[in-house]
CSV table of C-alpha atoms in Angstrom, one decimal:
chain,number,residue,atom,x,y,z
A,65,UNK,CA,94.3,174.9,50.3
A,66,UNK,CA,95.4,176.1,53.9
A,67,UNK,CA,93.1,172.5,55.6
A,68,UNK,CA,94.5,169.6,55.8
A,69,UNK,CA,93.7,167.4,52.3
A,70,UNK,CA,92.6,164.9,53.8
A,71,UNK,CA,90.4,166.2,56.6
A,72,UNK,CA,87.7,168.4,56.7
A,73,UNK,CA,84.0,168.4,58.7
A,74,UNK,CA,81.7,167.1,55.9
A,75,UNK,CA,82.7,164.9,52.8
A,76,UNK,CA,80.0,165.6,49.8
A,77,UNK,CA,79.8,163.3,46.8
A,78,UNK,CA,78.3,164.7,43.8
A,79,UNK,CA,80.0,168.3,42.5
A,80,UNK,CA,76.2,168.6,40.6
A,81,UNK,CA,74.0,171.6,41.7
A,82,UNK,CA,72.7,170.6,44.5
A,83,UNK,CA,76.1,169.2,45.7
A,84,UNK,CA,77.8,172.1,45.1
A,85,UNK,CA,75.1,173.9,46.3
A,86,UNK,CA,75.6,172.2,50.1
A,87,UNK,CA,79.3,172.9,49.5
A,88,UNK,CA,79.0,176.6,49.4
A,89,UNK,CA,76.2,177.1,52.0
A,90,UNK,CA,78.0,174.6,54.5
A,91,UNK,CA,81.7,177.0,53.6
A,92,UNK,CA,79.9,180.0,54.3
A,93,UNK,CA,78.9,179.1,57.9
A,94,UNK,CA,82.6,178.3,58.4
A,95,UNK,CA,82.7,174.6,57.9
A,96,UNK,CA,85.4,172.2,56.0
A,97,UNK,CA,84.1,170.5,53.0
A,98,UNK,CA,85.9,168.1,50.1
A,99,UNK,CA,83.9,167.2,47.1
A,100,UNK,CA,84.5,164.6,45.2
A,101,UNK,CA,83.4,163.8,41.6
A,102,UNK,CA,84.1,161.7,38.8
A,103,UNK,CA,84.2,164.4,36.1
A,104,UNK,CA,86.7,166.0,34.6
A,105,UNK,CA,86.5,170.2,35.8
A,106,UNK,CA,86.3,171.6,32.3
A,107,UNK,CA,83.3,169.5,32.1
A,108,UNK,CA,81.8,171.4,34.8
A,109,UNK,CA,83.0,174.3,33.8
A,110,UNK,CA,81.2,174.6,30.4
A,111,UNK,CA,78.0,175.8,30.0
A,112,UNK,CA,77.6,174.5,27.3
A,113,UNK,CA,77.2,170.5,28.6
A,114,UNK,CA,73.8,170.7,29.5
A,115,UNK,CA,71.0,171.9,27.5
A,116,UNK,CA,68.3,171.9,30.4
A,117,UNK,CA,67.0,175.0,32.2
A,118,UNK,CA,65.5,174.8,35.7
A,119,UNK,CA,62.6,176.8,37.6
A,120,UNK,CA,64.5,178.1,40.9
A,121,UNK,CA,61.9,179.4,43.4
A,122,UNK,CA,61.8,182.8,45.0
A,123,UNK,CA,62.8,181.0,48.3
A,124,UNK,CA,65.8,178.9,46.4
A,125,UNK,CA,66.8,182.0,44.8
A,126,UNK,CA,66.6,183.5,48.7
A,127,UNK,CA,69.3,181.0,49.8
A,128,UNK,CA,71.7,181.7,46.5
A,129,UNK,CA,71.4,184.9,47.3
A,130,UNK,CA,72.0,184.3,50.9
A,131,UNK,CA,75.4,182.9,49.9
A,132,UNK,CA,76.5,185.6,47.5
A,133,UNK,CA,75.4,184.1,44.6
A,134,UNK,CA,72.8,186.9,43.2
A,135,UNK,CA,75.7,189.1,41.4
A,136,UNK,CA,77.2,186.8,38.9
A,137,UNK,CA,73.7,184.6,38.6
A,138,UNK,CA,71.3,188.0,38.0
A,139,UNK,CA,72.4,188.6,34.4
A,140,UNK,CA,71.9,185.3,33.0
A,141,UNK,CA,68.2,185.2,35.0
A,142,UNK,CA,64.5,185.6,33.4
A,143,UNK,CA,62.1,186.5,36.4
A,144,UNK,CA,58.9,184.6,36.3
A,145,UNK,CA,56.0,187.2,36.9
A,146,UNK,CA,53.1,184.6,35.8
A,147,UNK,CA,52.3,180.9,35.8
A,148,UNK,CA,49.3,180.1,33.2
A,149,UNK,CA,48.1,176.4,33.0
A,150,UNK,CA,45.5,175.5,30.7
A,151,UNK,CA,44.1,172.0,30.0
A,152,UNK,CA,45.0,171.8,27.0
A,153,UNK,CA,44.1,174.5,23.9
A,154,UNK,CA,40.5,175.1,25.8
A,155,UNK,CA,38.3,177.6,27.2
A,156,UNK,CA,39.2,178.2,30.9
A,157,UNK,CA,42.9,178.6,32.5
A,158,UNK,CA,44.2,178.7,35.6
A,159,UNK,CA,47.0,181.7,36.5
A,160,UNK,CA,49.1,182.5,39.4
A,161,UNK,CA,50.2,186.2,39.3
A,162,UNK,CA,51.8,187.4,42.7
A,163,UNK,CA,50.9,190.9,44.4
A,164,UNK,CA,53.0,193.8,42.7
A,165,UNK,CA,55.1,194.1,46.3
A,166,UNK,CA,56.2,190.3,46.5
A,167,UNK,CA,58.1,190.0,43.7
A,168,UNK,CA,58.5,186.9,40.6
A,169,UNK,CA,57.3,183.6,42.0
A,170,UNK,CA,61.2,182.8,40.7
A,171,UNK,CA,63.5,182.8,37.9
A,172,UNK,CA,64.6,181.0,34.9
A,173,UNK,CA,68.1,180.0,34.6
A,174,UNK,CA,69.9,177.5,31.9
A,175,UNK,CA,71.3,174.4,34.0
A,176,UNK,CA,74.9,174.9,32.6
A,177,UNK,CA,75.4,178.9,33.5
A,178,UNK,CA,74.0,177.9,37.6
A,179,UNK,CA,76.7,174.7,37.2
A,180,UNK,CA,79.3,176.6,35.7
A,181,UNK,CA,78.8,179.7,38.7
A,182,UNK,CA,78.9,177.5,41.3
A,183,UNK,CA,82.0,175.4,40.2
A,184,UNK,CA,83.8,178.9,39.9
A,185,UNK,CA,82.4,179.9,43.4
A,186,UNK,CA,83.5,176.9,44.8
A,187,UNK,CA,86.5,176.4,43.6
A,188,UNK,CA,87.4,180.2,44.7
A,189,UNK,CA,86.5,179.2,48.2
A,190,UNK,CA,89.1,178.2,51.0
A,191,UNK,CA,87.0,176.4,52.4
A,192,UNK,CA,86.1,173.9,50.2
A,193,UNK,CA,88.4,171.4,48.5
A,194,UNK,CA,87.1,169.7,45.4
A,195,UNK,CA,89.0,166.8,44.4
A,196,UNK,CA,88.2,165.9,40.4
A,197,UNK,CA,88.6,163.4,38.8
A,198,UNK,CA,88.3,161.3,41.5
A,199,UNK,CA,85.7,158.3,42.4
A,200,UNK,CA,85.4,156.8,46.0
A,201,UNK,CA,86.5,153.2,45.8
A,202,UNK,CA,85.3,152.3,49.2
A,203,UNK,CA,83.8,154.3,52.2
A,204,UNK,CA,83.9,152.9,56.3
A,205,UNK,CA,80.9,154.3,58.0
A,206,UNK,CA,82.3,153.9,61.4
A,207,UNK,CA,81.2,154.7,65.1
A,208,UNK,CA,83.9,157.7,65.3
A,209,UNK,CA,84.3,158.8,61.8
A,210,UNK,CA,84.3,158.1,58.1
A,211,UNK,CA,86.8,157.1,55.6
A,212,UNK,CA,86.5,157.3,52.0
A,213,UNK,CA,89.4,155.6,50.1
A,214,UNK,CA,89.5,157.3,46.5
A,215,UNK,CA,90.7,155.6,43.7
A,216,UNK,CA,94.3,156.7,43.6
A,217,UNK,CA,94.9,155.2,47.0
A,218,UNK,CA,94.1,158.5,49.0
A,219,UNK,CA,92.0,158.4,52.2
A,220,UNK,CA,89.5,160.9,53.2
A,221,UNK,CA,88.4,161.5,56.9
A,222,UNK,CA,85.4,163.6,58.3
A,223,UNK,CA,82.4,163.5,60.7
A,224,UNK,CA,79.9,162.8,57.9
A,225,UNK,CA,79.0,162.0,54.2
A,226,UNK,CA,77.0,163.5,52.0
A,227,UNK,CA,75.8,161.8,49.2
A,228,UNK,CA,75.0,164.2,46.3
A,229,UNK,CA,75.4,161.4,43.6
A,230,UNK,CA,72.2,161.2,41.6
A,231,UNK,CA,69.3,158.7,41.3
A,232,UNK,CA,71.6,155.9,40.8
A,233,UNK,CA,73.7,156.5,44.1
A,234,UNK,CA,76.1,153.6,45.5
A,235,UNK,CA,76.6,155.0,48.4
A,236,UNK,CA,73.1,155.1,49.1
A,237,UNK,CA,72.5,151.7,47.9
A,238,UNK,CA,75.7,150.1,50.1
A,239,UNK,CA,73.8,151.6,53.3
A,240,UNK,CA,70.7,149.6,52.6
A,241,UNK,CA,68.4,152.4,52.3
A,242,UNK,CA,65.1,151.1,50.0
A,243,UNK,CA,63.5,152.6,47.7
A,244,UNK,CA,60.4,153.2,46.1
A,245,UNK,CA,60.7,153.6,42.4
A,246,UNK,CA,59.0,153.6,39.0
A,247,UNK,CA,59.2,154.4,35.2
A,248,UNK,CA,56.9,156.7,33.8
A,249,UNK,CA,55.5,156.0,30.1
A,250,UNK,CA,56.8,159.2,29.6
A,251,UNK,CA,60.0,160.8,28.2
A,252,UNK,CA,60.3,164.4,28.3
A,253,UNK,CA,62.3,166.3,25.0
A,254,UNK,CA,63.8,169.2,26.0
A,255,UNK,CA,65.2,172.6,23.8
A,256,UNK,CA,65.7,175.8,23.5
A,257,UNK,CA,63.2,177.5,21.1
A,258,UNK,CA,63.6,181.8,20.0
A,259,UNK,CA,60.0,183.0,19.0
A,260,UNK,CA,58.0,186.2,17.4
A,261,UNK,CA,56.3,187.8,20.2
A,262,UNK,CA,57.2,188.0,23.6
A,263,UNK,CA,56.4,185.8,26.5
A,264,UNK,CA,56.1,188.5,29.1
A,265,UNK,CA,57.8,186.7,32.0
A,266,UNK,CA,55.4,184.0,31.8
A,267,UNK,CA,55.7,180.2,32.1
A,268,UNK,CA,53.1,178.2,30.6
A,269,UNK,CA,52.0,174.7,31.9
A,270,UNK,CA,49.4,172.9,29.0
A,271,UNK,CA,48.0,169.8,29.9
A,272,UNK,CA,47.5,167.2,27.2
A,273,UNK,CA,46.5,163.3,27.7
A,274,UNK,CA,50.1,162.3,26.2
A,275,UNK,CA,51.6,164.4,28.7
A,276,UNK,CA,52.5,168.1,29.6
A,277,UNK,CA,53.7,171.1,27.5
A,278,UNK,CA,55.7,173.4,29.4
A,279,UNK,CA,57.2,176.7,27.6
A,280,UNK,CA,59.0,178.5,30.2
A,281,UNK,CA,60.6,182.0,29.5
A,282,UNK,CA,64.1,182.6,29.2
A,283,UNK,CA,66.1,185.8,29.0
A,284,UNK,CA,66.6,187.6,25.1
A,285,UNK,CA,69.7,186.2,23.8
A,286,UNK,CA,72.1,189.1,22.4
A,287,UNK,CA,70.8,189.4,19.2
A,288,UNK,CA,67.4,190.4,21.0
A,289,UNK,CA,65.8,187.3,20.0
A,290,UNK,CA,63.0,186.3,22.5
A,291,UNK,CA,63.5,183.1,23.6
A,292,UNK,CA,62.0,180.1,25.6
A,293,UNK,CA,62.4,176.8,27.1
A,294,UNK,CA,60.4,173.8,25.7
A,295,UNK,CA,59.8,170.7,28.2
A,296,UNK,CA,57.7,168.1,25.9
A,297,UNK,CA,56.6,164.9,27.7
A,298,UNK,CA,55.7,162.9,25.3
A,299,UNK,CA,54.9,158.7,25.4
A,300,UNK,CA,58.1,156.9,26.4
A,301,UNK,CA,58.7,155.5,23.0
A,302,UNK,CA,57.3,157.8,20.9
A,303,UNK,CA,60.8,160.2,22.4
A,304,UNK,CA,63.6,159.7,20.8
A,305,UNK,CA,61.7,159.3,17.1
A,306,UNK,CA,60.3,162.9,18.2
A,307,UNK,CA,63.2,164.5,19.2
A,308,UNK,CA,65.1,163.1,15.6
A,309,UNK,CA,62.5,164.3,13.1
A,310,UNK,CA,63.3,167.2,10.8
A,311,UNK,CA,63.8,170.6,12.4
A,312,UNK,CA,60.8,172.0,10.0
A,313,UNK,CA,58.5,168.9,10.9
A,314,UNK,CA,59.1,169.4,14.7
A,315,UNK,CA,58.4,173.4,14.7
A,316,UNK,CA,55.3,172.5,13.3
A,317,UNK,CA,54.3,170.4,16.2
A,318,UNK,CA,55.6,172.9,19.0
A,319,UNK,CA,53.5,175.5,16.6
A,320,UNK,CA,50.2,173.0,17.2
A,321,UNK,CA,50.8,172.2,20.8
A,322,UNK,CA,50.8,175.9,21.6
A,323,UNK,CA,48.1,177.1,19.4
A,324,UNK,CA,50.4,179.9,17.9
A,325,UNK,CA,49.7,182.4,20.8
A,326,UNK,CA,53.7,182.8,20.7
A,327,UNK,CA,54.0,183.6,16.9
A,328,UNK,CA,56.7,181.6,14.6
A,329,UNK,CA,58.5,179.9,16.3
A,330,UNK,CA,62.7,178.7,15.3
A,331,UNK,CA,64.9,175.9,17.0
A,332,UNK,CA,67.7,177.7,19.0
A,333,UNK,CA,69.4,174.4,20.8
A,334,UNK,CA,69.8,170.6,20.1
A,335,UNK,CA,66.8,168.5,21.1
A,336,UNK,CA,67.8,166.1,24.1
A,337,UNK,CA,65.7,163.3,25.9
A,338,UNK,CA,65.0,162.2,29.0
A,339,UNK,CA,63.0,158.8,30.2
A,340,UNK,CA,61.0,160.4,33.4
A,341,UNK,CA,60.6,158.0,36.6
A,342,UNK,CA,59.6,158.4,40.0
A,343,UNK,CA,62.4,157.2,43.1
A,344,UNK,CA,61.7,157.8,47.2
A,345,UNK,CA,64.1,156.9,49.5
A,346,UNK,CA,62.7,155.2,52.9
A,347,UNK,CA,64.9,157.6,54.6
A,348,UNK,CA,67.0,160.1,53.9
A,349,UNK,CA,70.2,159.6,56.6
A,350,UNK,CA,71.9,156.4,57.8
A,351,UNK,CA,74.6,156.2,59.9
A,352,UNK,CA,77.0,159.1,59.4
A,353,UNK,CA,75.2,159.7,56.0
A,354,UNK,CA,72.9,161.7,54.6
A,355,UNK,CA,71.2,162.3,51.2
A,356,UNK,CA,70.1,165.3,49.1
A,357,UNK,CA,68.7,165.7,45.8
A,358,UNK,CA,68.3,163.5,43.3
A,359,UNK,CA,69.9,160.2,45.7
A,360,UNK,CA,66.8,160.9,48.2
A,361,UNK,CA,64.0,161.8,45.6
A,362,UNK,CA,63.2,161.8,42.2
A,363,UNK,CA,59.9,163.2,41.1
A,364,UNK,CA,57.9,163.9,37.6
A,365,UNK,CA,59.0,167.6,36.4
A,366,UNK,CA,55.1,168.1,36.1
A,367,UNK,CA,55.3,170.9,38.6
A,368,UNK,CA,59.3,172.0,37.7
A,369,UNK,CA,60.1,171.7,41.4
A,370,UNK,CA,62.5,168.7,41.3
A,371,UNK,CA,65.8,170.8,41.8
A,372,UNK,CA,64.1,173.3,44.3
A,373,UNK,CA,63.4,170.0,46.3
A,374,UNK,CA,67.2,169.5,46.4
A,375,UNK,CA,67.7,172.6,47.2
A,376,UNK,CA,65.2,172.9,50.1
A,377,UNK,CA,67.6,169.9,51.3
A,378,UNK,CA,70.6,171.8,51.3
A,379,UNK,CA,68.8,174.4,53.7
A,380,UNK,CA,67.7,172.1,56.1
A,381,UNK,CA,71.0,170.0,56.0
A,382,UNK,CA,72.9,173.3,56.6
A,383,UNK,CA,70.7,174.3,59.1
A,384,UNK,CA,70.8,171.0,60.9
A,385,UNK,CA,74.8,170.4,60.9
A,386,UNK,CA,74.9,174.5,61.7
A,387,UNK,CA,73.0,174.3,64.9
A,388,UNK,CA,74.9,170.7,66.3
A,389,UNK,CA,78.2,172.2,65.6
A,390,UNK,CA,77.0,175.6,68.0
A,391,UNK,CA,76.5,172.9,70.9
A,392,UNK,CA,79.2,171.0,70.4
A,393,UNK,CA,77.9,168.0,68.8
A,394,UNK,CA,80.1,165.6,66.3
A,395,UNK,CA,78.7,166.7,63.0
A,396,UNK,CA,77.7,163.2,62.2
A,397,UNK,CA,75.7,162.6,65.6
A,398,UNK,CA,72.1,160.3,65.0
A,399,UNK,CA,70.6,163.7,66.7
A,400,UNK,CA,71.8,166.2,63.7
A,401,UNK,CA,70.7,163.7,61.1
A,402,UNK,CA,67.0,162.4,62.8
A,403,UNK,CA,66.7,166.2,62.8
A,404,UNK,CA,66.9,166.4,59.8
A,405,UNK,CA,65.2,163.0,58.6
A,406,UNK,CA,62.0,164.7,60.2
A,407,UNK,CA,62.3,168.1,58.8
A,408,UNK,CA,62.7,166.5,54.7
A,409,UNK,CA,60.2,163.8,54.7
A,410,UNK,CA,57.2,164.9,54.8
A,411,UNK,CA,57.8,167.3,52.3
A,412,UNK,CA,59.5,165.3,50.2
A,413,UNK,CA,56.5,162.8,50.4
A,414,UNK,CA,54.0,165.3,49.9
A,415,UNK,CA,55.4,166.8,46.9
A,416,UNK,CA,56.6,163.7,45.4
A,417,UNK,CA,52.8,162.1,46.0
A,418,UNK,CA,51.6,165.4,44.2
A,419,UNK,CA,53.5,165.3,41.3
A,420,UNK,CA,52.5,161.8,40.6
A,421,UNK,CA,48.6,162.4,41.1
A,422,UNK,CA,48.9,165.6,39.0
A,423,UNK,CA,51.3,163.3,36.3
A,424,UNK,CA,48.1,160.8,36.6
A,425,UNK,CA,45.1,163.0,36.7
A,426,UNK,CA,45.9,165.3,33.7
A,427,UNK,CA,46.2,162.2,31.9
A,428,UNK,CA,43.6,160.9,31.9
A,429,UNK,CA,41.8,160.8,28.5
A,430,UNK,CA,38.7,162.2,27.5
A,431,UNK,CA,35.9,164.9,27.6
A,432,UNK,CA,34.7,163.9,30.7
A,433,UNK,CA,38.2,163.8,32.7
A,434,UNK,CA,39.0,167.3,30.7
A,435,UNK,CA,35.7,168.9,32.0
A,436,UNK,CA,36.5,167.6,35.3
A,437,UNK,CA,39.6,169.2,35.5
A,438,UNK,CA,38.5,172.8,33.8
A,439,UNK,CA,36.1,172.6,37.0
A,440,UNK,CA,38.4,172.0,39.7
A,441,UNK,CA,40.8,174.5,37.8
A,442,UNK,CA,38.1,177.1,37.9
A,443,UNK,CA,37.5,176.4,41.6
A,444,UNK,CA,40.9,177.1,42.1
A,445,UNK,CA,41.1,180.5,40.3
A,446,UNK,CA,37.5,181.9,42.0
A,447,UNK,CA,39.0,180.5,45.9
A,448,UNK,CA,41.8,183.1,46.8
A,449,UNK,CA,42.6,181.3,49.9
A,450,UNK,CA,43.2,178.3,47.8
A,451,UNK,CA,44.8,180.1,44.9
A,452,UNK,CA,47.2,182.1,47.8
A,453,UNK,CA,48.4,178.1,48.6
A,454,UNK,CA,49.6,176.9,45.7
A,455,UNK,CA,50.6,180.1,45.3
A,456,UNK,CA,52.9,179.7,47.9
A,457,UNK,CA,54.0,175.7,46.8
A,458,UNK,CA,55.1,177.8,43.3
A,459,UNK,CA,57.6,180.0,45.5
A,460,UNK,CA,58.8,177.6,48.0
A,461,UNK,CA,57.4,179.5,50.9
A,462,UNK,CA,55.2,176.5,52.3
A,463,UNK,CA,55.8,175.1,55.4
A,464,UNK,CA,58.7,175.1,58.0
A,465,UNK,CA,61.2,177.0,56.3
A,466,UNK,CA,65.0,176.8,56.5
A,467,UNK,CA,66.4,179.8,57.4
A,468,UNK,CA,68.5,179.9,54.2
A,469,UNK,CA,64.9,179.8,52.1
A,470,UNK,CA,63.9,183.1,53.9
A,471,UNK,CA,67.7,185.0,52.5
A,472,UNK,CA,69.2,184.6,56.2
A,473,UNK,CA,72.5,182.7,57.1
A,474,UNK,CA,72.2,180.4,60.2
């Protein structure tokens, strides 16, 4: 590294994918960054550490683009063309197929191939500094500056923090920011499944009353093997029993829950579980401190937009900080981070407060709440205006958007 070690413009805790994510986009406008995280580098350099793939929207995939991500992400990607939700194994469905000239509504990507690209990109970068293992043992939020003293007695200095560290964030909790949380009686068993016939680009959301089904395509592995995603949410303590029963025993559940419709169907992965809750922070900045991802927001992955959330952070952060610097404010000035308080919470309150009335209307038991929501499914699908909307949630293209989300730098 040609910076100083222990100075740079922005400090980011959390080398996750959304931490490393703000790393890169705030290194390619220029800036200093140090990261620092807990785990070991292999860790994050193995794909193989986490079993989980995520949805990234066409505007999140704009921004990784944006940052010269698209080359060495493309290969390992499975476009989605078409989103298909269904309540349940009955007449009726709901689908969200975007105009030939517009392109997927996004791409599927395994969790450990995105961490493992952006570790390698960051790391590659001269601008950014990760510092691994390492843990902050105490951090001084001050009127000029702040100073993070690691646990081997080093001491950082920049303009501002950024906590990147997760739902359980200590940072975030030693600034006094409240929260808004709950558990879900829901736990969501995730794997990787190959199957018969193809799924032709398509995700599929079905809606039962113990929870959502979501089978969400992934690329062919080399053998040619189709292959897809499985997110189960299932009742809180009915998990980990689910996820431990025979491999035969479970295939024959995943072959009920989707009716067949993508042939036989073999386990490609472990099965892994996760207990689901819901977290809001009050606000997302304090002083000299901001929050992305998962320490600002947690939401159900009803929808699968929980990382795009983070990401659409990183745009707005980077856009924020990009613009004070230009006029010669201190990166951590109250104006760069009300500006950016503003620009987050709404949405993040909007889609949170979604995800949960979508997590508690679908279910809802019975033929009468099922008929309801074939009918307000079907009002959807006959309404283009309507349909064009949500449309538009699915890619990330809603609202005031980051420059980053539309492919451009600041």
């Amino acid at each position: 590294m040609t910076m100083n070690e222990k100075d740079s413009d922005v400090i980011i805790l959390g080398a996750g994918l959304v931490g490393l994510s703000q790393a890169l986009t705030l290194a390619a406008h220029g800036l200093r960054v140090t990261v620092v995280d807990r785990a070991e580098p292999a860790d994050l350099n193995d794909p193989r550490n986490d079993g989980r793939v995520s949805s990234i929207n066409s505007a999140s995939w704009n921004m990784l683009s944006a940052i010269g991500l698209h080359e060495p992400l493309e290969p390992h990607t499975c476009n989605i063309d078409k989103i298909l939700i269904n309540d349940g194994l009955k007449p009726g469905k709901l689908d969200f197929v975007p105009d030939e000239n517009d392109g997927p509504l996004g791409v599927m990507i395994e969790n450990g191939v995105l961490q493992q690209t952006l570790f390698m990109a960051s790391q590659a970068h001269d601008q950014i500094q990760l510092l691994m293992p390492r843990q902050i043992e105490q951090v001084d939020r001050g009127v000029h500056q702040v100073s993070a003293t690691l646990d081997n007695g080093d001491q950082l200095f920049a303009p501002l923090l950024v906590a990147a560290d997760g739902r359980g964030s200590a940072v975030r909790d030693a600034a006094g920011i409240v929260m808004t949380k709950w558990q879900y009686d829901h736990s969501a068993i995730v794997c990787t499944v190959s199957h018969e016939h193809t799924h032709g680009n398509t995700a599929y959301e079905i809606f039962y009353p113990s929870g959502p089904f979501a089978v969400l395509p992934m690329r062919d592995d080399d053998q040619g093997h189709h292959r897809s995603a499985i997110v189960w949410t299932v009742a809180r303590e009915d998990g980990p029993a689910l996820a431990k029963i025979n491999a035969r025993a479970f295939k024959a559940e995943l072959m009920k829950k989707t009716g067949g419709f993508l042939g036989e169907m073999e386990l490609q992965s472990d099965r892994a579980t996760y207990p689901l809750g819901f977290h809001h922070a009050a606000s997302l900045t304090a002083q000299r401190l901001a929050l992305i991802g998962d320490a600002g927001h947690g939401i159900h992955p009803i929808a699968g937009q929980g990382l795009n959330l983070g990401l659409r952070d990183v745009a707005a952060l980077t856009e924020c900080i990009v613009d004070g610097a230009r006029t010669g404010l201190d990166l951590g000035d109250a104006q760069i981070l009300e500006r950016y308080d503003r620009w987050r919470a709404l949405d993040n309150l909007m889609m949170s407060a979604a995800t949960d009335i979508l997590t508690r209307l679908f279910g809802l038991p019975g033929d009468t709440s099922s008929a309801i929501r074939r009918f307000g499914m079907g009002l959807v699908q006959r309404i283009p205006p309507l349909k064009d909307q949500f449309m538009a949630e699915a890619r990330g293209e809603s609202g005031d958007l980051p420059k980053l989300l539309m492919g451009d730098l600041v």
